PDB file of N, CA and C in Angstrom:
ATOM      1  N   UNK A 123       0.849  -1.195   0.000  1.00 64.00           N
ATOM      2  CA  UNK A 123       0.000   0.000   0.000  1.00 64.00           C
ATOM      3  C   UNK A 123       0.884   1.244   0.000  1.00 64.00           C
ATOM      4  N   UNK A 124       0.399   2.247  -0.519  1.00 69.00           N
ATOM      5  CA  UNK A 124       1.185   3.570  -0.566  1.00 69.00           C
ATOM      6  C   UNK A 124       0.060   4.554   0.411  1.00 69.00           C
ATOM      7  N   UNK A 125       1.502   4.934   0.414  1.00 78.00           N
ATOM      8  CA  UNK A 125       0.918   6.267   1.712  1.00 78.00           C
ATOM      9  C   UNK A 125       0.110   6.910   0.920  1.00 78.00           C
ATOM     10  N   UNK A 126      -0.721   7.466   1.886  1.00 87.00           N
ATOM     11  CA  UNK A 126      -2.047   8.359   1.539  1.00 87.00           C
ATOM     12  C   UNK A 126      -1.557   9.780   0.869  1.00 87.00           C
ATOM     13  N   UNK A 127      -0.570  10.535   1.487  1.00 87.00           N
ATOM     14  CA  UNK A 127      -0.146  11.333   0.853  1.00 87.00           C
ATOM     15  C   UNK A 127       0.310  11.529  -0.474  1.00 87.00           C
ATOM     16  N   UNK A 128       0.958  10.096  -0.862  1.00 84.00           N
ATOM     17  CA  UNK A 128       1.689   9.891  -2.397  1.00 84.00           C
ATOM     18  C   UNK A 128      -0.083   9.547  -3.374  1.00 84.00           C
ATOM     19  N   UNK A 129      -0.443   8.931  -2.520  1.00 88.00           N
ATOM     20  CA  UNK A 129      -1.790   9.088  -3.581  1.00 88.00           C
ATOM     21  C   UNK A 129      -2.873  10.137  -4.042  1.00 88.00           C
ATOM     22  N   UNK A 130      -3.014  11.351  -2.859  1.00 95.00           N
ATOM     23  CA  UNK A 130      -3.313  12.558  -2.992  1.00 95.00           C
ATOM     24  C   UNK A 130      -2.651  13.301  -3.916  1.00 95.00           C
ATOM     25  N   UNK A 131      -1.006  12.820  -3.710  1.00 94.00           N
ATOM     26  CA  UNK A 131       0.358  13.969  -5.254  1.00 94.00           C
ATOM     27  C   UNK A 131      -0.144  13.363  -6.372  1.00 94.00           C
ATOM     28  N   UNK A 132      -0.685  11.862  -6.542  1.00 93.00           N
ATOM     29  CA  UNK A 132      -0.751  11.030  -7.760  1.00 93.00           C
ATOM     30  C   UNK A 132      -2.030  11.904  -8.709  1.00 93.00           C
ATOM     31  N   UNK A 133      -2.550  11.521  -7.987  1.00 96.00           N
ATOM     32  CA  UNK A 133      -4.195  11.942  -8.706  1.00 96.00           C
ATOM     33  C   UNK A 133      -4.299  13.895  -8.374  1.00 96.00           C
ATOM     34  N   UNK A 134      -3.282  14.292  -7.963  1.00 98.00           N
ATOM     35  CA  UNK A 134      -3.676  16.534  -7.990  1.00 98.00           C
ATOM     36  C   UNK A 134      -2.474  15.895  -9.771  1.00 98.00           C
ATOM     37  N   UNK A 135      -1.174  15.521  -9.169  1.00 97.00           N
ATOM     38  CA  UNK A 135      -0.617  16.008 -10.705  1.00 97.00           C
ATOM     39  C   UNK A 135      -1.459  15.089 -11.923  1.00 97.00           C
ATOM     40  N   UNK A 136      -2.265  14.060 -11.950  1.00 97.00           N
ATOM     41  CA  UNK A 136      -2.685  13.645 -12.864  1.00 97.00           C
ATOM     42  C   UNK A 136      -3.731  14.351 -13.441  1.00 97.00           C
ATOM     43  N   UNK A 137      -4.797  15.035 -12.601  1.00 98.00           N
ATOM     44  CA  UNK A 137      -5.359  16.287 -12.985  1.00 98.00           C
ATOM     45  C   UNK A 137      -4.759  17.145 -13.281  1.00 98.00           C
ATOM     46  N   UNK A 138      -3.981  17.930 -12.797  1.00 98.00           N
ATOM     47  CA  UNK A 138      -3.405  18.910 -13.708  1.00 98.00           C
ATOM     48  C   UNK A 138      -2.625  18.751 -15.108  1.00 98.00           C
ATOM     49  N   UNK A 139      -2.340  17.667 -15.079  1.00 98.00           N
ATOM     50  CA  UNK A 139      -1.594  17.021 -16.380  1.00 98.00           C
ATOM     51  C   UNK A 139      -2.486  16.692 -17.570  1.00 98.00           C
ATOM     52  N   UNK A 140      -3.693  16.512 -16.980  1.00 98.00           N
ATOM     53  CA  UNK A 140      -4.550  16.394 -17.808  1.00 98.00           C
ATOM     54  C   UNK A 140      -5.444  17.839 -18.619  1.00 98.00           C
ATOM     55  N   UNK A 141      -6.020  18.532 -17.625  1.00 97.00           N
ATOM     56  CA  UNK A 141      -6.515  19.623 -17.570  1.00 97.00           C
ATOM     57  C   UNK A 141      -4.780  20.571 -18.741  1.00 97.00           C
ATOM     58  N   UNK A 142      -3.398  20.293 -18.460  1.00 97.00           N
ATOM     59  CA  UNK A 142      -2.590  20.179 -19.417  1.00 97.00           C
ATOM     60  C   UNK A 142      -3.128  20.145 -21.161  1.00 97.00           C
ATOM     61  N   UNK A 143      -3.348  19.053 -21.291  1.00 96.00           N
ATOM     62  CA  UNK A 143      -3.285  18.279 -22.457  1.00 96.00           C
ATOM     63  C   UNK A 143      -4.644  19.192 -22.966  1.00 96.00           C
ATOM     64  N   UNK A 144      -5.786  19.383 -21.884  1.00 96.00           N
ATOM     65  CA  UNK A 144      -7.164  19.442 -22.786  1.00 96.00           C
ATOM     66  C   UNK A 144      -6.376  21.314 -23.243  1.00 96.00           C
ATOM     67  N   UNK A 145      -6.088  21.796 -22.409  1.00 96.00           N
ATOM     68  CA  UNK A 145      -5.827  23.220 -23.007  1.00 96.00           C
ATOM     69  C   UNK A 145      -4.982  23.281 -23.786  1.00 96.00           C
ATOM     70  N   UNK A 146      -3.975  22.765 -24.320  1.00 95.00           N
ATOM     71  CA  UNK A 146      -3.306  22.444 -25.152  1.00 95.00           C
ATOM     72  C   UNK A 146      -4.089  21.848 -26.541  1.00 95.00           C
ATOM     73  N   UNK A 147      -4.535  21.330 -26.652  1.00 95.00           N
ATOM     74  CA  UNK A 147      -5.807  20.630 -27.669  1.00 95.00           C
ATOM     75  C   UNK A 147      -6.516  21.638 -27.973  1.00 95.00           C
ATOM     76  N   UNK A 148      -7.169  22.429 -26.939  1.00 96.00           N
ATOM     77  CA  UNK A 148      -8.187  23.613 -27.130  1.00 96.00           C
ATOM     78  C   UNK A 148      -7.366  25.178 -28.002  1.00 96.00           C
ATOM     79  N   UNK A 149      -5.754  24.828 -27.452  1.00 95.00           N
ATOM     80  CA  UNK A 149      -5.476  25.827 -27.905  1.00 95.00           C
ATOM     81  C   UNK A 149      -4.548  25.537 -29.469  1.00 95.00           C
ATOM     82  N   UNK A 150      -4.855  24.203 -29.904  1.00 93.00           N
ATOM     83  CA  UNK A 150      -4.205  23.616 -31.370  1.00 93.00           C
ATOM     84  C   UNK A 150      -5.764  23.905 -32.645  1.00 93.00           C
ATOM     85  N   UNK A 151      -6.468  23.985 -31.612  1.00 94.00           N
ATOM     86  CA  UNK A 151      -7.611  24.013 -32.700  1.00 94.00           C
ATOM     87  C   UNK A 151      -7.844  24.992 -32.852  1.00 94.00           C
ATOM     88  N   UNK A 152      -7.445  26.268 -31.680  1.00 95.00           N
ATOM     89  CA  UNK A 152      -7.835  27.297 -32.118  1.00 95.00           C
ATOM     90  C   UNK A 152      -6.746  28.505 -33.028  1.00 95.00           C
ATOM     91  N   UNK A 153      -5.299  27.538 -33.073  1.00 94.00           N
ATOM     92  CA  UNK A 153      -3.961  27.898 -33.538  1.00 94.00           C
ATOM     93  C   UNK A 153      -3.699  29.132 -32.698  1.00 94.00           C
ATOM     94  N   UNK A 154      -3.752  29.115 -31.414  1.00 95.00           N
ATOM     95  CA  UNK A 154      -2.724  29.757 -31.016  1.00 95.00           C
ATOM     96  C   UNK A 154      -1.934  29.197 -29.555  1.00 95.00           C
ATOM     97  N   UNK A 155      -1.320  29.861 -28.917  1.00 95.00           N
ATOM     98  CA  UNK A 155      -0.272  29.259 -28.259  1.00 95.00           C
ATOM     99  C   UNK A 155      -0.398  28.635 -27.886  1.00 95.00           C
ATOM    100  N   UNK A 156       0.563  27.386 -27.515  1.00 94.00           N
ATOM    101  CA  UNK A 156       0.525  26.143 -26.972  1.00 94.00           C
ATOM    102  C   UNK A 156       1.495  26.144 -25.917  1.00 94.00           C
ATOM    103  N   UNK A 157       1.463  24.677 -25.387  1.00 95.00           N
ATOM    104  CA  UNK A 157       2.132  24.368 -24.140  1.00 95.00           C
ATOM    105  C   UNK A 157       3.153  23.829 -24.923  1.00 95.00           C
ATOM    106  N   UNK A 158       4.374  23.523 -24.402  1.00 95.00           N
ATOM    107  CA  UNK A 158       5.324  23.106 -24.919  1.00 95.00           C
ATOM    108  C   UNK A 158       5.230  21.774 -24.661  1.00 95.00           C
ATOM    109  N   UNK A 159       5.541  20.878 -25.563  1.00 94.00           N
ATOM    110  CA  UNK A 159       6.010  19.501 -25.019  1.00 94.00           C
ATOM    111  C   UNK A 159       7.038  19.052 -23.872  1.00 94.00           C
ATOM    112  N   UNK A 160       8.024  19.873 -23.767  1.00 95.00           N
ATOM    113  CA  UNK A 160       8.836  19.632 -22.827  1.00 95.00           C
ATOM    114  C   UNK A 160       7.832  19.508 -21.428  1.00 95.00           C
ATOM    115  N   UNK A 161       7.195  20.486 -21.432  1.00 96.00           N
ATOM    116  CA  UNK A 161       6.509  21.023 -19.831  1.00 96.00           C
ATOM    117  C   UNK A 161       5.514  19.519 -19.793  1.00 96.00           C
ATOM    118  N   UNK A 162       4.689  19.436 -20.703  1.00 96.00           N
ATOM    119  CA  UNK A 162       4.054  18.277 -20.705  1.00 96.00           C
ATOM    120  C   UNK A 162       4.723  17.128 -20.298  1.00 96.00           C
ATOM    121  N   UNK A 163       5.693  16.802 -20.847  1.00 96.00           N
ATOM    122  CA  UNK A 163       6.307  15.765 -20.445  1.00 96.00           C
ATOM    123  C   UNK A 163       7.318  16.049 -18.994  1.00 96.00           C
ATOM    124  N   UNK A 164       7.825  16.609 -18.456  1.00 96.00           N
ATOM    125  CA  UNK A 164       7.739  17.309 -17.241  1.00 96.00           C
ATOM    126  C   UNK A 164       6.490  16.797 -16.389  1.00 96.00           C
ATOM    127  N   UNK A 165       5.310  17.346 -16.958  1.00 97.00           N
ATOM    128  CA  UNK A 165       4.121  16.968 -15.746  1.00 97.00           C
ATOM    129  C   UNK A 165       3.905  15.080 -15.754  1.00 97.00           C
ATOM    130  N   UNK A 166       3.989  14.501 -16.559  1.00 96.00           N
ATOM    131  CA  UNK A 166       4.089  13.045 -16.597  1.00 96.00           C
ATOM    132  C   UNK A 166       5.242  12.545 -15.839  1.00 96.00           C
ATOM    133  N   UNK A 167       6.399  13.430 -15.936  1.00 95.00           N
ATOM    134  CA  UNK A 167       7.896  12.760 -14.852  1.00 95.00           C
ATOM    135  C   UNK A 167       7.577  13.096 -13.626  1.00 95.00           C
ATOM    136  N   UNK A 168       7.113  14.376 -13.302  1.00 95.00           N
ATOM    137  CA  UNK A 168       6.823  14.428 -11.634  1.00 95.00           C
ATOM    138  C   UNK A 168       5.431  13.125 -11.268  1.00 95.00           C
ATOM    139  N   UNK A 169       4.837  12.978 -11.972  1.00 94.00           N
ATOM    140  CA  UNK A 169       3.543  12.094 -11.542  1.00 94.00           C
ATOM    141  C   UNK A 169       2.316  12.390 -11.872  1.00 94.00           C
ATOM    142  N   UNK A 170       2.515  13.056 -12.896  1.00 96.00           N
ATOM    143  CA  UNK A 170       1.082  13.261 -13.914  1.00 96.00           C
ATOM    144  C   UNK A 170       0.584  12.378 -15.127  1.00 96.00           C
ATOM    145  N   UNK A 171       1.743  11.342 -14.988  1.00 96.00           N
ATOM    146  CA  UNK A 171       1.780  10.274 -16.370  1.00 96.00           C
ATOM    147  C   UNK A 171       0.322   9.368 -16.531  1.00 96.00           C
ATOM    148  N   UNK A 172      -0.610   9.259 -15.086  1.00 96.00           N
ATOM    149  CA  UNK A 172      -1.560   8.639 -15.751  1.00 96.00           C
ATOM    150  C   UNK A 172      -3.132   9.730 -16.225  1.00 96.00           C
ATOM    151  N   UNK A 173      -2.441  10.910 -15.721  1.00 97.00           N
ATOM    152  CA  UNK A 173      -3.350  12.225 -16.426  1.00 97.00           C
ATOM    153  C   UNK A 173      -3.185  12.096 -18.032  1.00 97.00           C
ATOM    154  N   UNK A 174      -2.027  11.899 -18.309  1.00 96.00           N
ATOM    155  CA  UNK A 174      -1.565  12.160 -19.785  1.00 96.00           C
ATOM    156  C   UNK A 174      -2.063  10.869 -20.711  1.00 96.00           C
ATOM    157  N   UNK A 175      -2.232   9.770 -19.833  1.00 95.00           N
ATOM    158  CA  UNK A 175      -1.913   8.414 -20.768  1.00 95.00           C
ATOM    159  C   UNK A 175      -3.655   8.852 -21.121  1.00 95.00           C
ATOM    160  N   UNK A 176      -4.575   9.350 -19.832  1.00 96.00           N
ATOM    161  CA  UNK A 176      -6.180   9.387 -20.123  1.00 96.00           C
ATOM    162  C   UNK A 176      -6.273  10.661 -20.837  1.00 96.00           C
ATOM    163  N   UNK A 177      -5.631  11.581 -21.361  1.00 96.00           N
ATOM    164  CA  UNK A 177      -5.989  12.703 -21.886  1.00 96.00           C
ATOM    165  C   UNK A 177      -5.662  11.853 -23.373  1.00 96.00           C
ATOM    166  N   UNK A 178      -4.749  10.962 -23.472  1.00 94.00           N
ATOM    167  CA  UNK A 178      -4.153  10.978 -24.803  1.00 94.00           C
ATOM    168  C   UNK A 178      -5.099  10.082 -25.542  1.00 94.00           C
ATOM    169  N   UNK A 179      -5.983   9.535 -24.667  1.00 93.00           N
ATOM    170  CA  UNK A 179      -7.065   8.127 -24.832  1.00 93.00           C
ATOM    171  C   UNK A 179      -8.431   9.497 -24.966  1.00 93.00           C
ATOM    172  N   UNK A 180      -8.836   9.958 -24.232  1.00 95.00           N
ATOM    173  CA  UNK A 180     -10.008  10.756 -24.123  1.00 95.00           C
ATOM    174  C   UNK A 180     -10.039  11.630 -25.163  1.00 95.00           C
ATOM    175  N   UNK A 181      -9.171  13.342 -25.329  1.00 94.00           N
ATOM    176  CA  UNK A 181      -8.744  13.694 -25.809  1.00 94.00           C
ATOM    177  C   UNK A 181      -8.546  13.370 -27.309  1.00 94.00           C
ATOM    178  N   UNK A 182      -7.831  12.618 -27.782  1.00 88.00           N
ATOM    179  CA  UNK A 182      -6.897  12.150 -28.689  1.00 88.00           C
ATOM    180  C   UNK A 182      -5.294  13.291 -29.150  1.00 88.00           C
ATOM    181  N   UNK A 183      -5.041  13.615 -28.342  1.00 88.00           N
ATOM    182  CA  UNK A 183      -4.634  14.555 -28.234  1.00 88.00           C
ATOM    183  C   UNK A 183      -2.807  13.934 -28.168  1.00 88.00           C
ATOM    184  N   UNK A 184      -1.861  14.266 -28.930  1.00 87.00           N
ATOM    185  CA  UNK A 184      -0.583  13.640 -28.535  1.00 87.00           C
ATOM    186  C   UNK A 184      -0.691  12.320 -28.654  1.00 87.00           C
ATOM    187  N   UNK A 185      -0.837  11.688 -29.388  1.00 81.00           N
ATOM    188  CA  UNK A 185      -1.640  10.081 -29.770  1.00 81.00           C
ATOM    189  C   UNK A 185      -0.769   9.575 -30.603  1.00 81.00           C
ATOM    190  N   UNK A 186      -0.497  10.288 -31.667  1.00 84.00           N
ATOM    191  CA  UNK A 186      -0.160  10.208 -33.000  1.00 84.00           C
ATOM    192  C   UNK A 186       1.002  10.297 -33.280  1.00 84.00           C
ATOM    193  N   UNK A 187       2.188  10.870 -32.300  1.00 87.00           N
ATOM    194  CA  UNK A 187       3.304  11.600 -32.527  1.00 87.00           C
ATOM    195  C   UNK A 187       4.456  10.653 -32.267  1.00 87.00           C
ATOM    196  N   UNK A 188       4.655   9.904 -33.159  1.00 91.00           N
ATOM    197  CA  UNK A 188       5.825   8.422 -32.352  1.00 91.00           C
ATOM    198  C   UNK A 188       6.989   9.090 -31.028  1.00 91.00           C
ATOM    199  N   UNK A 189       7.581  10.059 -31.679  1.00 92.00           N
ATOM    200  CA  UNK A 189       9.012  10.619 -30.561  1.00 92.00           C
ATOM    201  C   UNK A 189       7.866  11.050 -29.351  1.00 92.00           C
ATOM    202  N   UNK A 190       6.715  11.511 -29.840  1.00 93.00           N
ATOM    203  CA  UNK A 190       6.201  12.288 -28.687  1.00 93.00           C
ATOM    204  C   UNK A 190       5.663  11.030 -27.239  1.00 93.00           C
ATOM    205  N   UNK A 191       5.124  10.121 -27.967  1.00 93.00           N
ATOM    206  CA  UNK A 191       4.903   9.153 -27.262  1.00 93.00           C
ATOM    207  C   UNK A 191       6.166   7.918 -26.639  1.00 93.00           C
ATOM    208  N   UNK A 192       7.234   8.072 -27.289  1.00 95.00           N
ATOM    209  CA  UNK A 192       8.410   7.607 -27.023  1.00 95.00           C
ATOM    210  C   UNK A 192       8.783   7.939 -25.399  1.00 95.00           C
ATOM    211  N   UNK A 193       9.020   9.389 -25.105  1.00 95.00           N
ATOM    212  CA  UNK A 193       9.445  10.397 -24.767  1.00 95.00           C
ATOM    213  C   UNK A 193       8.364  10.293 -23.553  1.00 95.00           C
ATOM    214  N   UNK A 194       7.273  10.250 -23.643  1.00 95.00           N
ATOM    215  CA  UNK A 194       6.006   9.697 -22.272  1.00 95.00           C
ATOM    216  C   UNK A 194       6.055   8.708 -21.518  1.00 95.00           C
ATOM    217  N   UNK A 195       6.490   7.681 -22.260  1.00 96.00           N
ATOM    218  CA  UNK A 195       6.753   6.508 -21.583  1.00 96.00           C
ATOM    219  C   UNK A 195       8.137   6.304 -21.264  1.00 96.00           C
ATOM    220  N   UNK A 196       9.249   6.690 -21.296  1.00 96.00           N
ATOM    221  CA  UNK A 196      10.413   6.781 -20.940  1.00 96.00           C
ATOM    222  C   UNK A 196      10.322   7.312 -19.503  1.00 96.00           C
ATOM    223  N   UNK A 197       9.907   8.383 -19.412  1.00 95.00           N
ATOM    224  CA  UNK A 197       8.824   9.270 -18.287  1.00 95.00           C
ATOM    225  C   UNK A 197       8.045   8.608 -17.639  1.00 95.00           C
ATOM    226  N   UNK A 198       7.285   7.795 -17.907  1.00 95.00           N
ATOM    227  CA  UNK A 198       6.430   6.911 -17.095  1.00 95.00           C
ATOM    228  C   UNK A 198       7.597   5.616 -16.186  1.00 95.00           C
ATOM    229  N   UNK A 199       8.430   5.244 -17.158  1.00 96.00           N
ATOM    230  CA  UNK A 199       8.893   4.137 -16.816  1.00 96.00           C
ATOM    231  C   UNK A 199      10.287   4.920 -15.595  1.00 96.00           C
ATOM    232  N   UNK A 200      11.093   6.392 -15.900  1.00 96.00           N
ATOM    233  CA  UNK A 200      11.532   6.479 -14.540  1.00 96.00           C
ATOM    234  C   UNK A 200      10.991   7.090 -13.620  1.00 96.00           C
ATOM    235  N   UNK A 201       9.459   7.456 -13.720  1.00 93.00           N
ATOM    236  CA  UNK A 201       8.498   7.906 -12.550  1.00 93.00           C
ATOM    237  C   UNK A 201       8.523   6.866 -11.648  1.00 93.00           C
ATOM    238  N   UNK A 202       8.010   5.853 -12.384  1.00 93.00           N
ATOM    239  CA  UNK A 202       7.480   4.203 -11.711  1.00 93.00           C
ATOM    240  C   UNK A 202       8.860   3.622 -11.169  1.00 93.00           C
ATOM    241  N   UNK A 203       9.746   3.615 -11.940  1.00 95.00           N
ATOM    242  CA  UNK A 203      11.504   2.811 -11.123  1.00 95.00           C
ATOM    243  C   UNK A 203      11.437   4.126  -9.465  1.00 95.00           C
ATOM    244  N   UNK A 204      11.206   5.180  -9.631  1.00 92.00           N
ATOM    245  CA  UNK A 204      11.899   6.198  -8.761  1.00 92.00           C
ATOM    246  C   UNK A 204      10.962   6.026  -7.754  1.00 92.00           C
ATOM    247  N   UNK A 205       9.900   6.221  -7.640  1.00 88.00           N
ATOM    248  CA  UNK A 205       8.930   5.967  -6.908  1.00 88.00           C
ATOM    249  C   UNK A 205       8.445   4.081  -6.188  1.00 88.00           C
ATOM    250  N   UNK A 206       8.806   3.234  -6.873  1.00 89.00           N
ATOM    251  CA  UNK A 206       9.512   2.224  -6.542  1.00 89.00           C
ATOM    252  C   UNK A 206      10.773   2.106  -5.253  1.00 89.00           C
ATOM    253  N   UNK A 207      11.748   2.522  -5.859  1.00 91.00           N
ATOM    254  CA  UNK A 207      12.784   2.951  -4.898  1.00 91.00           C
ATOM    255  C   UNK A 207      12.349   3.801  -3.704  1.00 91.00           C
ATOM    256  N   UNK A 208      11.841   4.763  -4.017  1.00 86.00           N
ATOM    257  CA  UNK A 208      11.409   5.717  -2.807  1.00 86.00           C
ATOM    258  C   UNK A 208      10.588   4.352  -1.787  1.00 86.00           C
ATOM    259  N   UNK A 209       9.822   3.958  -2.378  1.00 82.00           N
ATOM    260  CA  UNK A 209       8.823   3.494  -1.484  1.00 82.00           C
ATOM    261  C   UNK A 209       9.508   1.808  -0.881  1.00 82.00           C
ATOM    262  N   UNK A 210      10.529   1.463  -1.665  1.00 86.00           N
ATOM    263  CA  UNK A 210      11.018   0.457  -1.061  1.00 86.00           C
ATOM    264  C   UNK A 210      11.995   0.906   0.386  1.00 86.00           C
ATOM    265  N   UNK A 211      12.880   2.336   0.002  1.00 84.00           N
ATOM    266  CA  UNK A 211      13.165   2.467   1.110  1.00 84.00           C
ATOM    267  C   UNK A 211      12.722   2.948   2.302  1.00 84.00           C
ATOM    268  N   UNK A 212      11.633   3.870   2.023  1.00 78.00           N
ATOM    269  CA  UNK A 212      10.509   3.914   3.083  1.00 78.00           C
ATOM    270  C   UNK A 212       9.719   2.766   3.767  1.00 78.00           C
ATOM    271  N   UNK A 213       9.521   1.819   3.276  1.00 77.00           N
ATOM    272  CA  UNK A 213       9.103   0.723   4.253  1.00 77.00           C
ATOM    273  C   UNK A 213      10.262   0.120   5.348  1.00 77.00           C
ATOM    274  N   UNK A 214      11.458  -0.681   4.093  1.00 80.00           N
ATOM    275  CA  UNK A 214      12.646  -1.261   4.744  1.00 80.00           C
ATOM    276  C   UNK A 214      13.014  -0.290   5.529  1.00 80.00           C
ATOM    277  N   UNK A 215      12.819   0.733   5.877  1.00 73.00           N
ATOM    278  CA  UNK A 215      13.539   1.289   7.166  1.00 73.00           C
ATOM    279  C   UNK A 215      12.507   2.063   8.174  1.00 73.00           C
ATOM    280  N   UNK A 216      11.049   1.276   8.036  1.00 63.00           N
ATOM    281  CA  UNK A 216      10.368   2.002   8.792  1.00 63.00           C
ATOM    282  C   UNK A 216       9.250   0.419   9.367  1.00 63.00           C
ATOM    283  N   UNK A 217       9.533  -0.431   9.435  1.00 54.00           N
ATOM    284  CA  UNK A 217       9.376  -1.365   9.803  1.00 54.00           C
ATOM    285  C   UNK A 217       9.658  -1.901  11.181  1.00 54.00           C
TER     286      UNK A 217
END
């Protein structure tokens, strides 16, 4: 089980990561400024990655883009190793 707190950070940055993506979408259709990809992918490395994976499913938004989706899951995968680690050493030494 994960602490209550890490699940409260999980689901605020997955909303905002999401709420991300839809203004970003809103603002491709309407051609003007956008969010950068970097920042996006940024909000998926701190712990917004399952905001992004449902914006990119809901949305369709960033779907399509091979590097772009490359580049998400690279992000997903050292969110999940780091947070892993965190939480392995938080138990083993609080036991």
């Amino acid at each position: 089980m994960i602490p209550l707190a890490a699940a409260v950070y999980f689901l605020a940055a997955s909303g905002i990561t999401f709420i991300a993506y839809a203004l970003d979408k809103r603002a491709a259709k309407k051609q003007s400024w956008r969010i950068q990809e970097s920042r996006l992918h940024l909000l998926a490395l701190l712990g917004g990655w399952p905001g992004a994976l449902l914006a990119q499913q809901t949305l369709r938004h960033k779907s399509a883009k091979t590097s772009f989706k490359i580049v998400l899951w690279l992000s997903i995968l050292v969110n999940l190793t780091t947070v892993y680690l965190l939480l392995e050493h938080f138990f083993n030494h609080n036991i």
